[in-house]
XYZ file of C-alpha atoms in Angstrom:
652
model
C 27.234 20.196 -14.903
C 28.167 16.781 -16.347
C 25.099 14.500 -16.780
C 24.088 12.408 -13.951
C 24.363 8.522 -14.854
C 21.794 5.889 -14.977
C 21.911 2.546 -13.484
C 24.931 0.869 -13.997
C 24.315 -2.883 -14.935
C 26.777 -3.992 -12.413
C 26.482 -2.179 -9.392
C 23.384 -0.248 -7.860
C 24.794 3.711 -8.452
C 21.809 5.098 -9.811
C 23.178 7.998 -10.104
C 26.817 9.917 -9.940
C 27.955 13.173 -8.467
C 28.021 15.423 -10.978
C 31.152 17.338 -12.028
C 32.054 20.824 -12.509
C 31.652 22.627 -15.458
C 33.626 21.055 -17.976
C 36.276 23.423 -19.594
C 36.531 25.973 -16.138
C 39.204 25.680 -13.933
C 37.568 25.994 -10.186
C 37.705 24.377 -6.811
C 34.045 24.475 -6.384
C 30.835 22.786 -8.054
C 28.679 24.573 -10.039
C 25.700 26.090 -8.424
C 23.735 22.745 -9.388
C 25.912 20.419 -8.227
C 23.383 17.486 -8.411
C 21.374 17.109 -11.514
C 19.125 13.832 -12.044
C 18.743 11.829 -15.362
C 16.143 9.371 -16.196
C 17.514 6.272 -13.641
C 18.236 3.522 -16.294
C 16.664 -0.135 -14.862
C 19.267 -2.017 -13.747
C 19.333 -6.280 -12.887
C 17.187 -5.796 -9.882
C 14.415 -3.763 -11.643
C 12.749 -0.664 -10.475
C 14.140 1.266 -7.487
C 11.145 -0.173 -5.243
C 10.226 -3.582 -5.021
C 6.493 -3.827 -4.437
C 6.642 -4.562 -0.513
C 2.648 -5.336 0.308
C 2.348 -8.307 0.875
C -0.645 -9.672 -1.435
C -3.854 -9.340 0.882
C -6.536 -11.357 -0.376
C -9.187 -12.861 1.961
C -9.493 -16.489 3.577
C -11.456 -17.918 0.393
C -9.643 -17.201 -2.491
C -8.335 -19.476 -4.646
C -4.706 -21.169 -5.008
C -2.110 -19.046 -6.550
C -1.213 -21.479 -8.947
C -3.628 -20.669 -11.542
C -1.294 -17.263 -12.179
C 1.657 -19.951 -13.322
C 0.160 -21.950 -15.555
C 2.009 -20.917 -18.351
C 4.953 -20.997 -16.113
C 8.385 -23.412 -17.511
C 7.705 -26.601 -17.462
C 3.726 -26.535 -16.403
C 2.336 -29.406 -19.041
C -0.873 -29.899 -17.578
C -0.275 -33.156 -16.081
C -0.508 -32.978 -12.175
C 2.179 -34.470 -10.029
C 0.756 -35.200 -6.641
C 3.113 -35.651 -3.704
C 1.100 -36.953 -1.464
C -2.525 -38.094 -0.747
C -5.286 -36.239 0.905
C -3.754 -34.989 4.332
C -4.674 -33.323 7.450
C -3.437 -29.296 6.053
C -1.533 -28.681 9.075
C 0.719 -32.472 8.403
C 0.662 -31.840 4.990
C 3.922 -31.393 2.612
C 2.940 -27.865 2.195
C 4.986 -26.797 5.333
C 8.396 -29.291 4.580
C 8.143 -27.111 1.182
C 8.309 -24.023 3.318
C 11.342 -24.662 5.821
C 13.196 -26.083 2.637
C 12.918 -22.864 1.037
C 14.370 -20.996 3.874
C 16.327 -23.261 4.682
C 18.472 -23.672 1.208
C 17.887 -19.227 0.366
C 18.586 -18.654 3.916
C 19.309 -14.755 4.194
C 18.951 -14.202 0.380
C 15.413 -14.255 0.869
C 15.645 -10.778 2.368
C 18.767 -9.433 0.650
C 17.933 -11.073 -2.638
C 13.745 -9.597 -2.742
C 12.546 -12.730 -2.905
C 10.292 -12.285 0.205
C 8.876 -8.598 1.154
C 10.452 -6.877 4.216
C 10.325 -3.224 4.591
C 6.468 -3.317 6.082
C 8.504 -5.088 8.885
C 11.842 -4.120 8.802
C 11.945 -0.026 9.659
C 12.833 1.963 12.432
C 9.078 3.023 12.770
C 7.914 -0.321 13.605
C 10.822 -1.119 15.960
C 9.819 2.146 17.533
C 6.025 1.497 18.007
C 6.673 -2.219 19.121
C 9.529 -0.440 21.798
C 6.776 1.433 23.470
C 4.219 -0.679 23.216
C 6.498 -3.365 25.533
C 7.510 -0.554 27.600
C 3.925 0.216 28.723
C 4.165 -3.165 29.144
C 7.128 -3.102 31.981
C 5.608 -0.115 33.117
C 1.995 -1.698 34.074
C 4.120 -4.914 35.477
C 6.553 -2.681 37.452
C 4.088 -0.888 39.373
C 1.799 -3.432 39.953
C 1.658 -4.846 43.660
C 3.312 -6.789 44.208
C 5.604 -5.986 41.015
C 5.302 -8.683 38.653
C 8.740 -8.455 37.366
C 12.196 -9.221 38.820
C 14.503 -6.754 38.397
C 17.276 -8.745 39.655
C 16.248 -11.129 37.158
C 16.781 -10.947 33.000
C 13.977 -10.309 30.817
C 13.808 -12.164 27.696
C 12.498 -10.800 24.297
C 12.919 -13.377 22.188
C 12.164 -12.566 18.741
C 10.797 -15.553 16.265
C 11.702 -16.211 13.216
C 14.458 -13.497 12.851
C 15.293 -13.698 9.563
C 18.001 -11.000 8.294
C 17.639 -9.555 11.641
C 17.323 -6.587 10.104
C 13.958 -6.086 12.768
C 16.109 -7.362 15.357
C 18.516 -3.903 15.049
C 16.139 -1.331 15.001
C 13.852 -3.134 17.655
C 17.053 -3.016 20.196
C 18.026 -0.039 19.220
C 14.707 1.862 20.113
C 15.180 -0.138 23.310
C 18.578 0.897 24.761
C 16.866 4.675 23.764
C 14.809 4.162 26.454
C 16.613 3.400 29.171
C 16.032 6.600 31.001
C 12.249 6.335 30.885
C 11.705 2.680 31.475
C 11.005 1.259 34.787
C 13.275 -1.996 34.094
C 16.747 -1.652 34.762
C 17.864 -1.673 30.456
C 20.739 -3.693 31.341
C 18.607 -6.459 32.517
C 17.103 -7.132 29.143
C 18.346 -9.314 27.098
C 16.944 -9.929 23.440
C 17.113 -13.203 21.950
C 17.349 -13.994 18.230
C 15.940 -17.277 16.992
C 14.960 -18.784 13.563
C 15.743 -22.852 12.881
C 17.931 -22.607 9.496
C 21.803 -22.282 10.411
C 22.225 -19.821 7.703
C 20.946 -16.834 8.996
C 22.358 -17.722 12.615
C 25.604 -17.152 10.806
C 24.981 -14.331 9.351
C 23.820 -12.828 12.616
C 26.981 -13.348 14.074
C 28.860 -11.758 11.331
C 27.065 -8.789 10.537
C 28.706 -5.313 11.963
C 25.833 -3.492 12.986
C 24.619 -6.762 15.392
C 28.338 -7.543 16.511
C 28.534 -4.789 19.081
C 25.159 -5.942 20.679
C 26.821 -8.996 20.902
C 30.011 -8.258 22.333
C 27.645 -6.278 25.154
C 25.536 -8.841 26.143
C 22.037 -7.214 25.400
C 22.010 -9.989 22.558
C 22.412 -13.314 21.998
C 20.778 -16.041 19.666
C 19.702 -19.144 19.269
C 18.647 -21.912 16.929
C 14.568 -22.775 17.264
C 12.129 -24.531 15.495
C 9.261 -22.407 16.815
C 6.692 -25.301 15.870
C 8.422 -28.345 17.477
C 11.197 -27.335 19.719
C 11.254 -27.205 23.731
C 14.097 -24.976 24.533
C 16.826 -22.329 23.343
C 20.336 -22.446 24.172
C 21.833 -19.002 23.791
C 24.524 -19.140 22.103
C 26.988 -16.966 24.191
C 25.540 -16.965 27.648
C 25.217 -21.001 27.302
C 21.438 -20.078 28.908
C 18.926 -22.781 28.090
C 15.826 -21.242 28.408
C 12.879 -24.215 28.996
C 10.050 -24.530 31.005
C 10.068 -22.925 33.794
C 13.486 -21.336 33.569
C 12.722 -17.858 33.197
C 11.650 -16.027 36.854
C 10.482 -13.051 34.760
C 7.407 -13.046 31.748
C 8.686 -13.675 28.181
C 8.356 -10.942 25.654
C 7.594 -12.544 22.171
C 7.888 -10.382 19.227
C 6.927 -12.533 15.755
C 6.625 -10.540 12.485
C 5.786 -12.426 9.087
C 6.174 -15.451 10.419
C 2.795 -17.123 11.702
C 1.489 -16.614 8.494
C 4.351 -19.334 7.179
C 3.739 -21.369 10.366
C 1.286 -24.383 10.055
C -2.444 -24.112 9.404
C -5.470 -26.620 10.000
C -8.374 -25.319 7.380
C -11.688 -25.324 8.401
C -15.444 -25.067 7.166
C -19.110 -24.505 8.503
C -20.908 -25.660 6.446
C -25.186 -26.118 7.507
C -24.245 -26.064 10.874
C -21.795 -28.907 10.483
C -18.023 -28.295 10.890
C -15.877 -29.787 8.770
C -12.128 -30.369 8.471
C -10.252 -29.298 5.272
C -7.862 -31.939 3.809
C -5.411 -31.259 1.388
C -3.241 -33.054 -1.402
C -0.454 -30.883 -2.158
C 0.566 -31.324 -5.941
C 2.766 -29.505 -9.174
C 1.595 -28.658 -12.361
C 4.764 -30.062 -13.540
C 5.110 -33.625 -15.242
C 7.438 -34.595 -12.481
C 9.124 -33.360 -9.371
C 12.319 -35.686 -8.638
C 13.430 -33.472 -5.756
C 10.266 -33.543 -3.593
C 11.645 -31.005 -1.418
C 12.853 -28.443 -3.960
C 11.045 -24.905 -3.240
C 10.437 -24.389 -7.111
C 7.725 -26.629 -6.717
C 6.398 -23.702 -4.489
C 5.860 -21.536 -8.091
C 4.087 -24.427 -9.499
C 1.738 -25.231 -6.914
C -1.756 -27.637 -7.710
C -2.920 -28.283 -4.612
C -6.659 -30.225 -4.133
C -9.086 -29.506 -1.140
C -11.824 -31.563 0.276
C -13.628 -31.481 3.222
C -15.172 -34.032 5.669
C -17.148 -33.691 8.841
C -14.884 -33.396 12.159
C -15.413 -32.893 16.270
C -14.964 -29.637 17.459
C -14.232 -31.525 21.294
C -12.366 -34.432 19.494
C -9.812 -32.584 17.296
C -7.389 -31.466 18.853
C -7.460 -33.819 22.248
C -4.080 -34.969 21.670
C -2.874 -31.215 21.961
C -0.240 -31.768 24.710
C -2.861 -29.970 27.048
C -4.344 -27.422 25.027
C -7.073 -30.157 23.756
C -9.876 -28.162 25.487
C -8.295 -24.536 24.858
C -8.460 -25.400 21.254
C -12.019 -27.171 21.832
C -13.488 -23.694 22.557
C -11.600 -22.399 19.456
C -13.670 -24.535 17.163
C -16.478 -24.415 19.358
C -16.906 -20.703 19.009
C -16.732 -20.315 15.390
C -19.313 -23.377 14.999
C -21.810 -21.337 17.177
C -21.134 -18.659 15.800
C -21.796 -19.627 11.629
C -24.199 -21.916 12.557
C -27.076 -20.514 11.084
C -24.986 -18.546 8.547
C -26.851 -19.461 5.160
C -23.322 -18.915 3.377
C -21.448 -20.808 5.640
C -18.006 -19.870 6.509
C -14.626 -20.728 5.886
C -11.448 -20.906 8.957
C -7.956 -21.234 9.249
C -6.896 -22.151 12.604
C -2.868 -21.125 13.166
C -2.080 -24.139 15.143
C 1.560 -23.378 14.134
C 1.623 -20.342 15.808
C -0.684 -22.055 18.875
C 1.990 -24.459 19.403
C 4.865 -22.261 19.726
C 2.906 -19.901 22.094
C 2.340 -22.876 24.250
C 5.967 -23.958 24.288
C 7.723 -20.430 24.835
C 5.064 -19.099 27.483
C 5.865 -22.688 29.407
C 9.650 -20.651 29.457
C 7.999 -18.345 31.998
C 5.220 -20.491 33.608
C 2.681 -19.492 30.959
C 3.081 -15.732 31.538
C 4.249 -13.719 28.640
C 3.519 -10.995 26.284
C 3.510 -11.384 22.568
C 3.534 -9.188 19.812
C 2.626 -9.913 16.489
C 2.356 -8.206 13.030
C 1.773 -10.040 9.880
C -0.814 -10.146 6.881
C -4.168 -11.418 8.837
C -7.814 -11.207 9.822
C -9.148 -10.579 13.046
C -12.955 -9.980 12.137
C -14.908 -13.185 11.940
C -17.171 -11.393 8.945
C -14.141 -11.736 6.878
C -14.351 -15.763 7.024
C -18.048 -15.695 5.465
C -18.433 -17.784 2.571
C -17.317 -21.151 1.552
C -14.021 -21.255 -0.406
C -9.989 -23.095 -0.291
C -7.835 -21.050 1.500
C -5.719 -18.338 -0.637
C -2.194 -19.365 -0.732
C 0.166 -16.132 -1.794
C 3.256 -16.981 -3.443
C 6.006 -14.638 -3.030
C 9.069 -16.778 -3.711
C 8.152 -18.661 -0.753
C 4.234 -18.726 0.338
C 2.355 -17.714 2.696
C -1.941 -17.577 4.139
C -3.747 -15.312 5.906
C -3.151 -15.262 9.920
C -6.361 -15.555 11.840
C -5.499 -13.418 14.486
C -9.403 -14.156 16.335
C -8.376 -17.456 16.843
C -5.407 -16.944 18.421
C -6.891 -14.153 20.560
C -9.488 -16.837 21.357
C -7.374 -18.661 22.651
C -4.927 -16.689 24.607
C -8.629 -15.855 26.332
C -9.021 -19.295 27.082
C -5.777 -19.575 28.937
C -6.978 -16.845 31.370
C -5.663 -13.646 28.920
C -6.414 -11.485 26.592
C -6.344 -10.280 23.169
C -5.848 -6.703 21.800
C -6.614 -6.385 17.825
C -5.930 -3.149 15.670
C -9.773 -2.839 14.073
C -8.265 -1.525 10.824
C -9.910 -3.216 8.108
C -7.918 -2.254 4.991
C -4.446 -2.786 5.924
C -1.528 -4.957 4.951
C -0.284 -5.494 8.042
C -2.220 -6.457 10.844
C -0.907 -5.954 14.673
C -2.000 -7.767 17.653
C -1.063 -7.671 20.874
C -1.577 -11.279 23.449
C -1.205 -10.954 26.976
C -0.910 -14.165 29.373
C -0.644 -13.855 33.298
C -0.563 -17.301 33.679
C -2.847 -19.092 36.169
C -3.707 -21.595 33.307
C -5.492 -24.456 35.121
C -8.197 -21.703 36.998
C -8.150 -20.424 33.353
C -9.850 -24.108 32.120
C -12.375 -23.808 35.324
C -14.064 -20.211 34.108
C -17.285 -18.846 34.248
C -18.811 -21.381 31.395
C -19.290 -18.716 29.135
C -16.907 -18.526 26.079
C -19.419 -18.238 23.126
C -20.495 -15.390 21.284
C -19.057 -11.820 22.480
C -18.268 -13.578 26.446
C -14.228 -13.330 24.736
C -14.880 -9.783 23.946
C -15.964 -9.155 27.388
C -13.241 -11.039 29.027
C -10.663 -9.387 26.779
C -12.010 -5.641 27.852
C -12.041 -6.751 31.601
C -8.734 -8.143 31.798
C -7.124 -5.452 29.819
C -7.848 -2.986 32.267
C -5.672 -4.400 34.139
C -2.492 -3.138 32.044
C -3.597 0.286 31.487
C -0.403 1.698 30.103
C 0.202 -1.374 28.022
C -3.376 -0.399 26.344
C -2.850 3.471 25.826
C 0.508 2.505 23.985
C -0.829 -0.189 21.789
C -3.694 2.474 21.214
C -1.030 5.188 20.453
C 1.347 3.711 18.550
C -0.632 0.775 16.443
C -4.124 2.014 16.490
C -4.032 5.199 16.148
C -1.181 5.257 13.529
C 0.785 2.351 13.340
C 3.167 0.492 10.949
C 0.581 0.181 8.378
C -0.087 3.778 8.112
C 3.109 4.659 7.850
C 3.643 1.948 4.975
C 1.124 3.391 3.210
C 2.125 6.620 3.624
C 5.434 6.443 2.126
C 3.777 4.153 -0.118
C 1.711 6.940 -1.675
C 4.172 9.531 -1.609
C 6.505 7.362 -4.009
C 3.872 6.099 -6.403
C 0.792 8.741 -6.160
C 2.790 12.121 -6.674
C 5.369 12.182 -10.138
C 7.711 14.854 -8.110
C 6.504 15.287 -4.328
C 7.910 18.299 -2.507
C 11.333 18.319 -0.719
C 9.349 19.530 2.642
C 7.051 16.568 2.174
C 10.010 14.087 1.853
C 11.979 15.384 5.041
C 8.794 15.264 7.050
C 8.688 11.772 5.812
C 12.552 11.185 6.613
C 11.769 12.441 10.011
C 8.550 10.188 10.940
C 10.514 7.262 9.425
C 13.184 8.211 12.380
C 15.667 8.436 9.405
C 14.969 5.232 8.046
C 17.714 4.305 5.647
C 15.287 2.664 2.949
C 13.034 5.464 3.063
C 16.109 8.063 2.095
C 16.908 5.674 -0.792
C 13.847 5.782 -1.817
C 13.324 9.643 -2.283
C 16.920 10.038 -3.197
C 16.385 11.982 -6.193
C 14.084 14.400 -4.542
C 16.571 15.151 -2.312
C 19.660 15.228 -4.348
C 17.610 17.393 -7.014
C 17.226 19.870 -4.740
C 19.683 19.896 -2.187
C 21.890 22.932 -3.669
C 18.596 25.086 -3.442
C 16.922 23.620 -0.393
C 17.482 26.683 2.056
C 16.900 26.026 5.972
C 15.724 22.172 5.035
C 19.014 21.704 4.404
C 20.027 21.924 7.797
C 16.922 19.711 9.012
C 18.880 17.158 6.121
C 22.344 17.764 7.242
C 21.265 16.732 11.399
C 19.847 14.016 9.840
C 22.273 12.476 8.303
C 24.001 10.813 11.609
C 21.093 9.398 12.536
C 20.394 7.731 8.647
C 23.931 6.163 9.042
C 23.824 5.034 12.531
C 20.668 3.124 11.319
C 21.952 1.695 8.305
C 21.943 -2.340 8.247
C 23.698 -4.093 5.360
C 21.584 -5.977 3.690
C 20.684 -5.859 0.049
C 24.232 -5.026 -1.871
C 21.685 -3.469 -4.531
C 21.057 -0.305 -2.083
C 24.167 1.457 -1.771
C 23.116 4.062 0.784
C 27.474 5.192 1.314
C 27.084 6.050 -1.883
C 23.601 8.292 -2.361
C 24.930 10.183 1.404
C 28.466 10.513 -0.330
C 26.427 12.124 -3.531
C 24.290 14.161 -0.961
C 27.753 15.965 0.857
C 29.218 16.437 -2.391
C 26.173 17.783 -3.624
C 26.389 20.955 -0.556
C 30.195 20.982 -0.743
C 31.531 19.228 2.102
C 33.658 17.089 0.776
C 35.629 15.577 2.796
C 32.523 13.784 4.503
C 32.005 13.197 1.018
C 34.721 11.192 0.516
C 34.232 9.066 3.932
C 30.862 7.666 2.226
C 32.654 6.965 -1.364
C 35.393 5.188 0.859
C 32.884 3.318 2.848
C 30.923 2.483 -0.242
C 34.061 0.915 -2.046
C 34.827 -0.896 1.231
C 31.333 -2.723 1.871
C 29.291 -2.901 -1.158
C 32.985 -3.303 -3.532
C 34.816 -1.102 -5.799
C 32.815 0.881 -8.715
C 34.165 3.278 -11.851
C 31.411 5.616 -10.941
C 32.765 5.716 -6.995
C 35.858 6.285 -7.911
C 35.071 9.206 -10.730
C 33.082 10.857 -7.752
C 36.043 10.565 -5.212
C 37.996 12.269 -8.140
C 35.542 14.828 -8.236
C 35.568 15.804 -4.682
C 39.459 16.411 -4.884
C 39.448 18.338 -8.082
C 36.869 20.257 -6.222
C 39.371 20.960 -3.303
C 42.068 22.022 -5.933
C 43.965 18.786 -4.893
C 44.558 18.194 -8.852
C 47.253 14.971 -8.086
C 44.707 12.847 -5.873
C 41.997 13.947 -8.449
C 43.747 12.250 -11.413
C 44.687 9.241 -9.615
C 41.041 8.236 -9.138
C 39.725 9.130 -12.314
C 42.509 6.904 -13.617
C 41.476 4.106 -11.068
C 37.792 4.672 -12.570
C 39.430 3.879 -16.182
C 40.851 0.770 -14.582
C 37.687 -0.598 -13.827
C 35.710 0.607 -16.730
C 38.225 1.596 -19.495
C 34.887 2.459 -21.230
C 33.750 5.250 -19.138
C 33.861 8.150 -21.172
C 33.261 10.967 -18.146
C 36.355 9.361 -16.320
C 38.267 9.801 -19.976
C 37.258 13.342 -20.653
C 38.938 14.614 -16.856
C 41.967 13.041 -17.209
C 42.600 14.507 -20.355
C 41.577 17.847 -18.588
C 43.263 17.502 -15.169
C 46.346 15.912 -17.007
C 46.522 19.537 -19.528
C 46.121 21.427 -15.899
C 49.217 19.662 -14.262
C 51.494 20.244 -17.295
C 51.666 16.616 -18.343
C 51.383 15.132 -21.403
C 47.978 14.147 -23.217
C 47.507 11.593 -25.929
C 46.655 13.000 -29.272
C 43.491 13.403 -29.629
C 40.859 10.018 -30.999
C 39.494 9.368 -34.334
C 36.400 11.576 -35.349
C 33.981 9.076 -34.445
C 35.785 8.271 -30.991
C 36.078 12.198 -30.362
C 32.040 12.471 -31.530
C 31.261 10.113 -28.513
C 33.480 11.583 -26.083
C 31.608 14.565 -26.950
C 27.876 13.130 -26.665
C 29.432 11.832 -22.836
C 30.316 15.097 -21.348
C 27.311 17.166 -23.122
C 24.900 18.524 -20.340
C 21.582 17.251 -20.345
């Protein structure tokens, strides 16, 4: 067979069908129809963009000492503004500009990591973790849901929505086990740029959700709005509108929500202030999210009131008072001290979406985190990550602190080494008997409280057990993870097993592509375990980044065990979405010559010329199908011409 080509600089075909043995007239491939070459690195770099997010613990220092030899870093500090409460400081208006002007290039584009988040096995474990949920609520007594009533999920910070399709997806799957009538649940999209709302409401794979009512969307600033206005029901969901609890579902995004920074230090807490600054000479757009790579950002810290703080809360003063209360009991003594972030962001927009539902909700939450106190030991400036945007570490003890406070409870994943970090937050409401207590919230009295009221919502806990403790998202991550980078040629069994945990997650077929196409003309019964897979990969494909052409590698896997025709659907479907390509078109040519349909072959080998008149492979068949039709062929090029046509078509 014909060599298989690298990376073409325009488009993302790693690599082509192959074609039959040059210089033999047949209708079929040769027995190895699919033969892989050395994947040349095209614009977007390697194959796999490295999707951890960077986990470094509360304490480390600011990112910005990677960049100083960054463009236009002099050594001269620009300072935009003087020493500020963290949590009022620029550092956030920095953020929302940056996803604001990128809007859904942020995912498409690589510039901020998604997959950890974005996969059909997350979607799946949050879908039965929230089912357990409606389970426990359905048969308590009385019931504690409606079912005459909708039930909102409303997902923050949406992003590409890419989440958003799996999550509903693995939803609707369970209507026949779930105690909620399915048709009552309605999923709500939010984020506050107007880019990605757009895109939403364009994108194929949401638009039949859409059109069926099971999803709708709305603009929300999750730190500082009040309400959501659903864009084609005309809802507005505010306090006290919903008759059913909220379901919140927020992944990656407290951790880009605002912070307060905290220290105790000898016993005495004290609040972290911070003047955010560039290493550049000068910053004329104060608001431009390069400033994010160039970050010099000053600490200091000055003794505060744990009771005083936050009194001005909008009612939360003394939930939060216990907050700070706890963790300067609790380091008091510490000879070390410790260092605290306090998610007040994410505090915030708990308190205004659970006041949707009368404070009674549960929420979901994965991002990059801590939930052990030991972890905040030491005194240090919070580690800021930059990833195109930026992002700190979620302290997911304080918000479990204080959903306990407000009369729930908190549900961590104890795995220490792990990228992504799941919690689950329950609220039943009942707030102001909440406040009253038992006078006990220091120490391990949350711990106790959380255990007690957890039992509870005993299916809710054996899920979340299940399906995020046991072996969760960030298992699975690493799994795959390890399977790509740790082994140089991992087995084809190992990769479908893979495929098949995934659920036939479209990124993780891309990913071991080349084991399968390698080996899919010798695979034996794992082809068939491939070829029922290959529905389910496509009916969970989401558009996204034009770099992954998945039409394309399925197209390359049909030809590759000689169904063709299906073949050609994917090369058609690839040329429609991601746009026209030489190499497409030279493998649609391919799959007719295959079929002895010698007329349609040449026509798309000369539409491959077209495009690249370069493309020697394209060159070298219709010369050949051209001599099998009877027509006639242009003499034959110069030596040196004829010497590269040559080199093309050798085997490798």
């Amino acid at each position: 067979p014909m060599a298989a080509e690298g990376t073409d600089p325009i488009h993302s075909h790693t690599m082509e069908g192959d074609a039959p043995e040059a210089g033999v007239v047949q209708c079929t491939p040769f027995e190895d129809p699919v033969v892989a070459a050395p994947a040349v690195v095209g614009p977007q770099g390697e194959d796999e963009e490295d999707d951890e997010p960077v986990q470094v613990e509360v304490g480390g220092s600011d990112d910005s000492d990677e960049d100083s030899d960054a463009a236009g870093d002099t050594g001269v500090r620009t300072q935009l503004e003087e020493p500020t409460r963290v949590s009022d400081s620029h550092l956030w208006k920095l953020m929302m500009s940056f996803y604001d002007r990128k809007g859904p290039e942020s995912w498409s584009a690589g510039l901020v990591p998604s997959f950890i988040t974005s996969n059909r096995f997350i979607a799946n474990s949050y879908a039965k973790v929230l089912n357990g949920y409606i389970d426990d609520c359905m048969r308590a007594s009385p019931p504690l849901l409606d079912p005459n009533e909708p039930l909102y999920i409303v997902e923050l910070g949406a992003g590409s929505g890419k989440f958003t399709f799996y999550m509903l997806e693995a939803l609707l799957e369970q209507r026949n086990v779930c105690d909620f009538p399915v048709d009552k649940i309605k999923y709500v999209m939010t984020d506050f740029t107007e880019q990605n709302f757009k895109f939403w409401r364009t994108h194929p794979a949401l638009r039949k959700h859409f059109e069926s009512g099971a999803l709708d969307a709305g603009i929300f600033d999750a730190v500082n709005d009040t309400s959501i206005t659903l864009h084609d029901a005309g809802v507005v969901l505010s306090p006290s509108s919903s008759v059913n609890p909220l379901c919140i579902v927020a992944n990656y995004l407290f951790d880009t929500l605002c912070h307060d920074v905290f220290q105790v230090d000898e016993g005495v807490l004290k609040e972290g202030l911070v003047s955010t600054g560039s290493k550049r000479a000068e910053e004329p757009d104060p608001l431009d999210p390069e400033i994010i790579k160039h970050f010099d950002n000053h600490f200091t810290y000055v003794p505060t009131s744990a009771t005083e703080y936050y009194s001005t809360e909008e009612g939360d003063g003394e939930h939060l008072a216990r907050v700070l209360q706890w963790y300067e009991d609790y380091f008091k003594d510490s000879s070390s001290g410790a260092s605290i972030l306090v998610p007040i962001g994410a505090m915030r927009a708990l308190r205004r979406l659970t006041a949707f539902s009368d404070g009674r909700a549960v929420i979901i939450s994965g991002d990059k985190g801590n939930n052990n106190v030991e972890q905040f030991r030491g005194l240090s400036d919070p580690h800021v990550a930059v990833h195109g945007s930026f992002s700190v570490m979620v302290n997911y003890h304080a918000i479990g602190a204080y959903v306990t406070s407000r009369g729930g409870f908190a549900v961590h994943n104890p795995q220490e080494e792990a990228s992504l970090k799941v919690s689950l937050f329950v609220l039943p409401g009942g707030e102001p008997d909440a406040l009253q207590g038992d006078g006990d919230w220091l120490g391990d009295a949350l711990e106790r409280k959380d255990a007690s009221r957890a039992e509870r919502f005993p299916r809710l806990s054996a899920a979340f057990d299940q399906h995020v403790v046991r072996f969760g998202a960030n298992d699975f991550f690493v799994l795959q993870k390890c399977l790509k980078e740790d082994s140089p040629s991992p087995s084809l069994k190992s990769v479908v097993a893979l495929l098949k945990l995934s659920d036939h997650d479209p990124d993780v077929f891309y990913k071991f592509r080349d084991t399968i196409l390698n080996n899919v003309s010798s695979c034996g019964q794992l082809r068939n375990d491939l070829v029922r897979g290959i529905p389910r990969l496509w009916a969970n494909n989401f558009l996204l980044d034009m770099d992954k052409d998945i039409a394309f590698e399925i197209g390359r896997f049909y030809y590759g065990i000689r169904e063709y025709e299906k073949a050609l659907e994917f090369y058609h479907d690839s040329n429609v979405h991601i746009g026209e390509h030489h190499v497409t078109y030279h493998n649609v040519g391919l799959c007719h010559y295959s079929q002895g349909k010698l007329r349609e072959a040449l026509v798309n080998f000369e539409k491959s010329l077209e495009l690249n008149p370069d493309y020697q492979k394209a060159n070298t068949w219709v010369t050949r199908v051209k001599r099998e039709l009877g027509e006639e062929v242009p003499p034959p090029p110069p030596p040196a011409a004829a010497a590269a046509a040559a080199a093309a078509a050798a085997p490798v």
